[in-house]
Structure formats: structure tokens, C-alpha cells
Coordinates of C-alpha atoms in Angstrom, one line a residue:
Chain A
X1 CA -19.4 9.0 15.0
X2 CA -20.6 5.4 14.9
X3 CA -19.3 3.3 12.1
X4 CA -18.6 -0.6 11.6
X5 CA -15.9 -2.2 9.9
X6 CA -16.6 -5.7 8.4
X7 CA -15.5 -7.9 5.6
X8 CA -16.6 -6.9 2.1
X9 CA -18.8 -9.1 0.1
X10 CA -19.7 -9.1 -3.5
X11 CA -22.6 -6.7 -3.0
X12 CA -20.0 -4.2 -1.9
X13 CA -18.3 -4.1 -5.4
X14 CA -20.4 -1.2 -6.7
X15 CA -19.3 1.0 -3.8
X16 CA -15.8 -0.3 -3.9
X17 CA -15.6 0.6 -7.6
X18 CA -17.0 4.0 -6.8
X19 CA -14.3 4.7 -3.9
X20 CA -11.5 3.1 -6.1
X21 CA -12.3 5.9 -8.6
X22 CA -12.5 8.6 -5.9
X23 CA -9.3 7.5 -4.6
X24 CA -7.7 7.6 -8.1
X25 CA -9.1 11.1 -8.6
X26 CA -7.7 12.3 -5.4
X27 CA -4.3 11.0 -6.6
X28 CA -4.9 12.5 -10.1
X29 CA -4.6 9.0 -11.7
X30 CA -8.2 8.4 -12.7
X31 CA -7.1 7.6 -16.3
X32 CA -5.0 4.7 -15.0
X33 CA -8.1 3.0 -13.5
X34 CA -8.9 0.1 -16.1
X35 CA -11.0 -2.1 -13.7
X36 CA -14.7 -2.1 -13.4
X37 CA -17.3 -3.3 -10.7
X38 CA -17.4 -6.7 -12.5
X39 CA -13.7 -7.2 -12.4
X40 CA -13.9 -6.6 -8.6
X41 CA -16.6 -9.0 -8.3
X42 CA -14.8 -11.6 -10.3
X43 CA -11.3 -11.2 -8.9
X44 CA -12.2 -10.7 -5.2
X45 CA -15.0 -13.1 -4.8
X46 CA -14.4 -16.0 -6.8
X47 CA -12.9 -19.3 -5.5
X48 CA -9.2 -18.0 -5.5
X49 CA -9.5 -14.4 -4.8
X50 CA -6.7 -12.0 -5.8
X51 CA -7.6 -9.8 -3.0
X52 CA -9.7 -9.5 0.0
X53 CA -11.7 -6.4 1.3
X54 CA -13.2 -4.6 4.4
X55 CA -15.7 -2.0 4.4
X56 CA -16.3 0.9 6.8
X57 CA -20.0 1.7 7.2
X58 CA -22.1 4.5 8.9
X59 CA -25.7 4.3 10.1
X60 CA -28.4 5.7 7.5
X61 CA -28.7 8.7 9.8
X62 CA -25.0 9.7 8.8
X63 CA -25.3 8.8 5.1
X64 CA -23.9 11.3 2.5
X65 CA -26.1 13.5 0.5
X66 CA -25.9 11.1 -2.2
X67 CA -27.0 8.4 0.0
X68 CA -23.7 6.5 0.6
X69 CA -23.3 4.6 3.8
X70 CA -20.3 2.5 2.7
X71 CA -17.8 5.3 3.3
X72 CA -14.3 3.7 3.4
X73 CA -12.6 0.5 2.5
X74 CA -9.4 -1.2 2.5
X75 CA -8.1 -4.0 0.0
X76 CA -5.4 -6.3 0.8
X77 CA -3.8 -9.8 -0.2
X78 CA -1.4 -12.1 1.5
X79 CA 2.2 -11.8 0.2
X80 CA 5.7 -13.0 0.9
X81 CA 9.1 -11.6 1.6
X82 CA 12.2 -13.9 1.4
X83 CA 13.6 -11.9 4.3
X84 CA 10.7 -11.6 6.7
X85 CA 8.5 -14.5 5.7
X86 CA 4.6 -14.3 5.5
X87 CA 3.4 -10.8 4.7
X88 CA 0.2 -8.8 4.0
X89 CA 0.1 -6.2 1.5
X90 CA -2.6 -3.5 1.8
X91 CA -3.4 -2.4 -1.8
X92 CA -5.8 0.4 -1.0
X93 CA -6.9 2.5 2.1
X94 CA -9.5 5.2 1.6
X95 CA -12.0 7.1 3.6
X96 CA -14.3 9.6 2.0
X97 CA -13.1 13.3 2.7
X98 CA -16.1 14.1 4.8
X99 CA -15.6 11.2 7.1
X100 CA -11.7 11.7 7.9
X101 CA -10.2 12.8 11.0
X102 CA -12.6 10.3 13.1
X103 CA -10.1 7.3 13.2
X104 CA -11.8 5.4 10.5
X105 CA -8.6 5.1 8.3
X106 CA -6.7 4.1 11.5
X107 CA -9.4 1.4 12.3
X108 CA -9.3 0.1 8.6
X109 CA -5.7 -0.4 8.8
X110 CA -5.7 -1.8 12.2
X111 CA -8.0 -4.4 10.9
X112 CA -5.7 -5.3 8.1
X113 CA -2.8 -5.6 10.6
X114 CA -4.9 -7.8 12.9
X115 CA -5.9 -10.2 9.9
X116 CA -2.3 -10.3 8.9
X117 CA -0.9 -11.2 12.4
X118 CA -3.7 -13.9 12.7
X119 CA -2.4 -15.3 9.5
X120 CA 1.1 -15.4 10.9
X121 CA 2.3 -12.4 8.9
X122 CA 5.5 -10.6 10.1
X123 CA 5.1 -7.5 7.9
X124 CA 2.4 -5.2 6.4
X125 CA 3.4 -3.6 3.1
X126 CA 2.0 -0.9 0.9
X127 CA 2.6 1.9 -1.6
X128 CA 2.3 5.4 -0.9
X129 CA 2.5 8.1 -3.7
X130 CA 5.3 10.7 -2.9
X131 CA 2.9 13.4 -3.5
X132 CA 0.5 12.2 -0.5
X133 CA 2.1 14.1 2.2
X134 CA -0.8 13.6 4.5
X135 CA -1.0 10.1 3.9
X136 CA 2.8 9.6 4.5
X137 CA 2.4 11.5 7.8
X138 CA -0.5 9.2 8.8
X139 CA 1.6 6.2 8.0
X140 CA 4.6 7.4 9.8
X141 CA 2.6 8.1 12.8
X142 CA 1.7 4.4 12.8
X143 CA 5.3 3.4 12.9
X144 CA 5.7 2.6 9.3
X145 CA 8.9 2.9 7.5
X146 CA 9.7 4.0 4.0
X147 CA 11.8 1.4 2.4
X148 CA 12.5 3.3 -0.6
X149 CA 14.3 5.9 1.4
X150 CA 15.8 3.4 4.0
X151 CA 17.2 0.8 1.6
X152 CA 16.6 2.1 -1.9
X153 CA 13.4 -0.1 -2.8
X154 CA 12.3 0.7 -6.3
X155 CA 8.9 -0.5 -7.2
X156 CA 8.9 -1.7 -10.7
X157 CA 6.1 -2.9 -13.2
X158 CA 5.9 -4.6 -16.6
X159 CA 2.7 -4.6 -18.5
X160 CA 0.9 -4.4 -21.8
X161 CA 3.2 -5.3 -24.8
X162 CA 6.3 -5.5 -22.6
X163 CA 4.7 -8.2 -20.5
X164 CA 3.4 -10.1 -23.5
X165 CA 6.9 -9.9 -25.0
X166 CA 8.5 -11.0 -21.9
X167 CA 6.3 -13.9 -21.9
X168 CA 7.3 -15.1 -25.2
X169 CA 9.7 -18.4 -24.7
Chain B
X1 CA 24.2 -24.5 -21.7
X2 CA 21.4 -26.9 -20.9
X3 CA 19.1 -25.9 -18.2
X4 CA 15.5 -26.7 -17.4
X5 CA 13.1 -24.4 -15.6
X6 CA 10.4 -26.3 -13.6
X7 CA 7.8 -25.6 -10.8
X8 CA 9.6 -25.9 -7.2
X9 CA 8.4 -28.5 -4.9
X10 CA 8.9 -28.9 -1.2
X11 CA 12.3 -30.8 -1.7
X12 CA 13.7 -27.5 -3.3
X13 CA 13.5 -25.7 -0.1
X14 CA 17.0 -26.5 1.0
X15 CA 18.5 -25.1 -2.1
X16 CA 16.0 -22.2 -2.1
X17 CA 17.1 -21.3 1.4
X18 CA 20.6 -21.4 0.2
X19 CA 20.0 -19.1 -2.7
X20 CA 17.8 -16.7 -0.8
X21 CA 20.9 -16.2 1.5
X22 CA 23.2 -15.8 -1.4
X23 CA 20.9 -13.1 -3.0
X24 CA 20.8 -11.4 0.3
X25 CA 24.4 -11.5 0.7
X26 CA 24.9 -10.2 -2.7
X27 CA 22.7 -7.3 -1.8
X28 CA 24.5 -6.9 1.5
X29 CA 21.3 -7.6 3.5
X30 CA 21.9 -11.1 4.8
X31 CA 21.4 -10.0 8.5
X32 CA 17.8 -9.1 7.5
X33 CA 17.1 -12.7 6.3
X34 CA 14.9 -14.1 9.0
X35 CA 13.5 -17.1 7.4
X36 CA 14.6 -20.6 7.2
X37 CA 14.3 -23.7 5.1
X38 CA 11.4 -24.9 7.3
X39 CA 9.6 -21.6 6.9
X40 CA 9.8 -21.8 3.2
X41 CA 8.3 -25.4 3.4
X42 CA 5.6 -24.3 5.5
X43 CA 4.8 -20.9 3.6
X44 CA 5.1 -22.2 0.2
X45 CA 3.9 -25.8 0.0
X46 CA 1.0 -25.8 2.5
X47 CA -2.7 -25.8 1.5
X48 CA -3.0 -22.1 1.0
X49 CA 0.6 -21.1 0.0
X50 CA 2.0 -17.5 0.5
X51 CA 4.2 -18.0 -2.5
X52 CA 5.0 -20.2 -5.5
X53 CA 8.4 -20.9 -6.9
X54 CA 10.1 -22.1 -10.1
X55 CA 13.7 -23.6 -10.2
X56 CA 16.4 -23.5 -12.9
X57 CA 18.5 -26.7 -12.9
X58 CA 21.4 -27.9 -14.9
X59 CA 22.5 -31.4 -15.7
X60 CA 25.0 -33.3 -13.3
X61 CA 27.8 -32.5 -15.6
X62 CA 27.5 -28.8 -15.2
X63 CA 27.0 -29.0 -11.3
X64 CA 29.1 -26.5 -9.3
X65 CA 32.2 -27.4 -7.5
X66 CA 30.1 -27.7 -4.3
X67 CA 27.7 -30.2 -6.2
X68 CA 24.6 -27.9 -6.8
X69 CA 22.7 -28.4 -9.8
X70 CA 19.7 -26.2 -8.8
X71 CA 21.3 -22.8 -9.7
X72 CA 18.6 -20.2 -9.9
X73 CA 15.1 -19.6 -8.8
X74 CA 12.3 -17.2 -8.9
X75 CA 9.5 -16.7 -6.3
X76 CA 6.3 -15.1 -6.9
X77 CA 2.7 -14.7 -5.6
X78 CA -0.6 -13.4 -7.2
X79 CA -1.6 -9.9 -6.3
X80 CA -3.9 -7.1 -7.3
X81 CA -4.0 -3.6 -8.4
X82 CA -7.1 -1.5 -8.1
X83 CA -5.9 0.5 -11.3
X84 CA -4.8 -2.6 -13.5
X85 CA -6.7 -5.4 -11.8
X86 CA -5.0 -9.0 -11.4
X87 CA -1.2 -8.8 -11.1
X88 CA 1.6 -11.1 -10.4
X89 CA 4.5 -10.0 -8.0
X90 CA 7.9 -11.5 -8.5
X91 CA 9.5 -11.6 -5.1
X92 CA 12.9 -12.9 -5.9
X93 CA 14.9 -13.6 -9.1
X94 CA 18.2 -15.1 -8.8
X95 CA 21.0 -17.0 -10.8
X96 CA 24.2 -18.2 -9.3
X97 CA 27.1 -15.9 -10.4
X98 CA 28.9 -18.4 -12.4
X99 CA 25.7 -19.3 -14.5
X100 CA 24.7 -15.7 -15.5
X101 CA 25.1 -14.3 -19.1
X102 CA 23.4 -17.4 -20.4
X103 CA 19.8 -16.2 -20.4
X104 CA 18.7 -18.1 -17.3
X105 CA 17.5 -14.9 -15.5
X106 CA 15.6 -13.9 -18.6
X107 CA 14.0 -17.5 -18.9
X108 CA 12.9 -17.5 -15.2
X109 CA 11.4 -14.1 -15.3
X110 CA 9.6 -15.0 -18.8
X111 CA 8.1 -18.1 -17.1
X112 CA 6.7 -15.9 -14.2
X113 CA 5.2 -13.5 -16.9
X114 CA 3.7 -16.6 -18.8
X115 CA 2.1 -18.0 -15.6
X116 CA 0.8 -14.5 -14.7
X117 CA -0.7 -14.0 -18.2
X118 CA -2.2 -17.5 -18.0
X119 CA -3.9 -16.5 -14.7
X120 CA -5.3 -13.3 -16.3
X121 CA -2.8 -10.9 -14.9
X122 CA -2.3 -7.5 -16.6
X123 CA 0.8 -6.6 -14.6
X124 CA 4.1 -8.0 -13.2
X125 CA 5.4 -6.1 -10.2
X126 CA 8.6 -6.4 -8.2
X127 CA 11.1 -4.4 -6.1
X128 CA 14.6 -3.9 -7.2
X129 CA 17.2 -2.2 -4.8
X130 CA 18.5 1.2 -6.1
X131 CA 22.1 -0.1 -5.6
X132 CA 21.7 -3.0 -8.2
X133 CA 22.5 -1.1 -11.3
X134 CA 23.0 -4.2 -13.4
X135 CA 19.7 -5.7 -12.2
X136 CA 17.9 -2.3 -13.2
X137 CA 19.6 -2.4 -16.5
X138 CA 18.4 -6.1 -17.1
X139 CA 14.8 -5.2 -16.0
X140 CA 14.8 -1.9 -18.4
X141 CA 15.8 -4.1 -21.2
X142 CA 12.8 -6.3 -20.6
X143 CA 10.8 -3.2 -21.0
X144 CA 9.9 -2.7 -17.4
X145 CA 9.3 0.6 -15.8
X146 CA 10.4 2.1 -12.6
X147 CA 7.1 3.3 -10.8
X148 CA 9.2 5.0 -8.1
X149 CA 10.6 7.3 -10.7
X150 CA 7.7 7.6 -12.9
X151 CA 5.0 8.3 -10.5
X152 CA 6.5 8.5 -7.1
X153 CA 5.7 5.0 -5.5
X154 CA 7.3 4.5 -2.2
X155 CA 7.5 1.1 -0.9
X156 CA 6.3 1.1 2.9
X157 CA 6.5 -1.4 5.7
X158 CA 5.1 -1.9 9.1
X159 CA 6.5 -4.8 11.2
X160 CA 7.7 -5.7 14.6
X161 CA 6.4 -3.8 17.5
X162 CA 4.8 -1.2 15.2
X163 CA 2.8 -4.0 13.5
X164 CA 1.7 -5.4 16.9
X165 CA 0.8 -1.8 18.1
X166 CA -1.2 -1.1 14.9
X167 CA -3.3 -4.2 15.4
X168 CA -4.6 -3.1 18.7
X169 CA -8.1 -2.1 18.6

């Protein structure tokens, strides 16, 4: 199937917001999604963006029955490791179910890797949920390693009142 | 004990590189440190930095027997979560052993939280190694949660030949 992968722009935020929710529903975490289309517009497409995005798009003739042609996306940002140096973090990778198995997810991830290497990054990082067996198998096939299993990396978070409290001098 | 916390500048990179190595040795991963003082200078203090840093410093009268007054640091960068929106990722938090137990680590982490909140972040993330029981206890006391335990977040990496291969179109 024909598809193109291109940099996301602010006009894509409606579809990104839709697919963020589809991905969260797939992961049974839709209640945890607090961001809106407007947040994505502000956070990804202002002067100092917090993330960048790429979009997978199909021609009109392959549009979904709801009329969607933007059928996959990845979000990423540049990061750093005091061991490895420059790194890129892939925040989301998603392809709509009916378009899976055609190499589109691989192509999106490959583009993030290309962009990272071009920026001098030595490492691509991301989070995968333990429950996503198919995703984990996909990532292992790409040569990725599970740093939680290999060296015991635990992913930690502080938010809400705990974050406010922590910030008190 | 008197100490100050301030933004890191390029002249701090020698001490940051020293403490990065001390932290890695503490974690028994010093062989994994591939970065140098020069990498830190380039990656943290160029036009589009990959990270930011803060330094904990003590007065001359409290310097170590090796003459160090820069005795702790944190590195961080802005990140994003498609659930929570703007986030800040604390890459490293370190205080030299002889200066622990005085609230300096807490003060460094608190500063990262303040900077994150000021930038509109809703979440502070970081990695802790499973083996670091004291660190984990410290983070739990600050109200942090373990997303690996709570929802099964696995921290993944792709680097070296696997990353090069992934980037092939």
C-alpha cells in the first residue's frame, strides 16, 4: 500500500489527538490522557517545542470508512544520557489497526532513528508497557533491548501534589 | 552546612564529568560511560542544548581534601508525555558521599521540580536502578511513584549497530 511519512505540522494536531486517544484506549489507559488538541498545538508547534512529530498518511483512495487519511504517527524529542551522550526519545509510535502489518510502524520508527542519527544521537529510547507483547516482540526484532530487564531501570514519575510539594524550597 | 545551588555553565563541565563518573562507579556501570568533558560542553552549552544542569557548591572552607567545591549536580531536559503533556526529565542526581544527609540532594531535585513547574510541566520523570535501594527510598519519600511497578513501564534502548540498521530506509 502507498503511504508517505512526513514531518507533522500544527494542522495535524486534531488527528494526533485522535490517535493519542486510540493508542491509550488500546493500552486501557484512556482515563490517563489529560491533554487536548490545543495542548498538542501549543506544546509541539511553538517556538521551543516540547516534542516533534511525524505522520504516516495514505492516499484518499485508501481512507478509512470515517474518512481518515492520517493513519499513524510518532512523537519524539531530543534527550541525553550521561553514559551515551545525545539521545532521542520516541514518546509514541502508533499505526491504526487496519493499516498494521504493512511496514508503516517500522518506517515511522526508522525515520525517528534517521533524525536522531542526523542530530548526532547515539541512542533511541522509549517506554513500552509490559502488557504489550506484540509491541515488545516488534521492538526486539528491531534490535532494541529492555533496560528494565537488563540492568534494572525503573521508570519513575512525580506529579500532581507531590510535584508541587517537592518544588517548595 | 552552607551550600548554594545555581545553574551550571560551561566551566562546570570538568566537575560534572568527574561526578558523572563517580555516579557511574557507585552504580557499577563506569564502563558504560562513553562521554567526555568535551561532549558535555558541546551537548549542554551549545545553541540548542540537549540538557541543562544545576550545581551544588560549598564554600572554600568546606572543600574536599582533593580541593573540590562543586559537590553535587543534577542534569535535566524538557520532555513530553502524550498523557500528561509537558514534562521534565531528571537525567542525573548526585551528591558526593561526604556531603550526603544534609538535604543537598533534596534541594537539587526541588530546583528541577521548580524549573519544570515554571515551564508548565505536569510531571517529573527519571530512571532509578533497581539495585539503588537508598535512592528508591529517597524518591518514594518525595512522593514519587514507580511506573515500572505500577503500570509495567519498561525502559527500552536501541543503539550502536541496531540503531544504524533501524535507520536504513
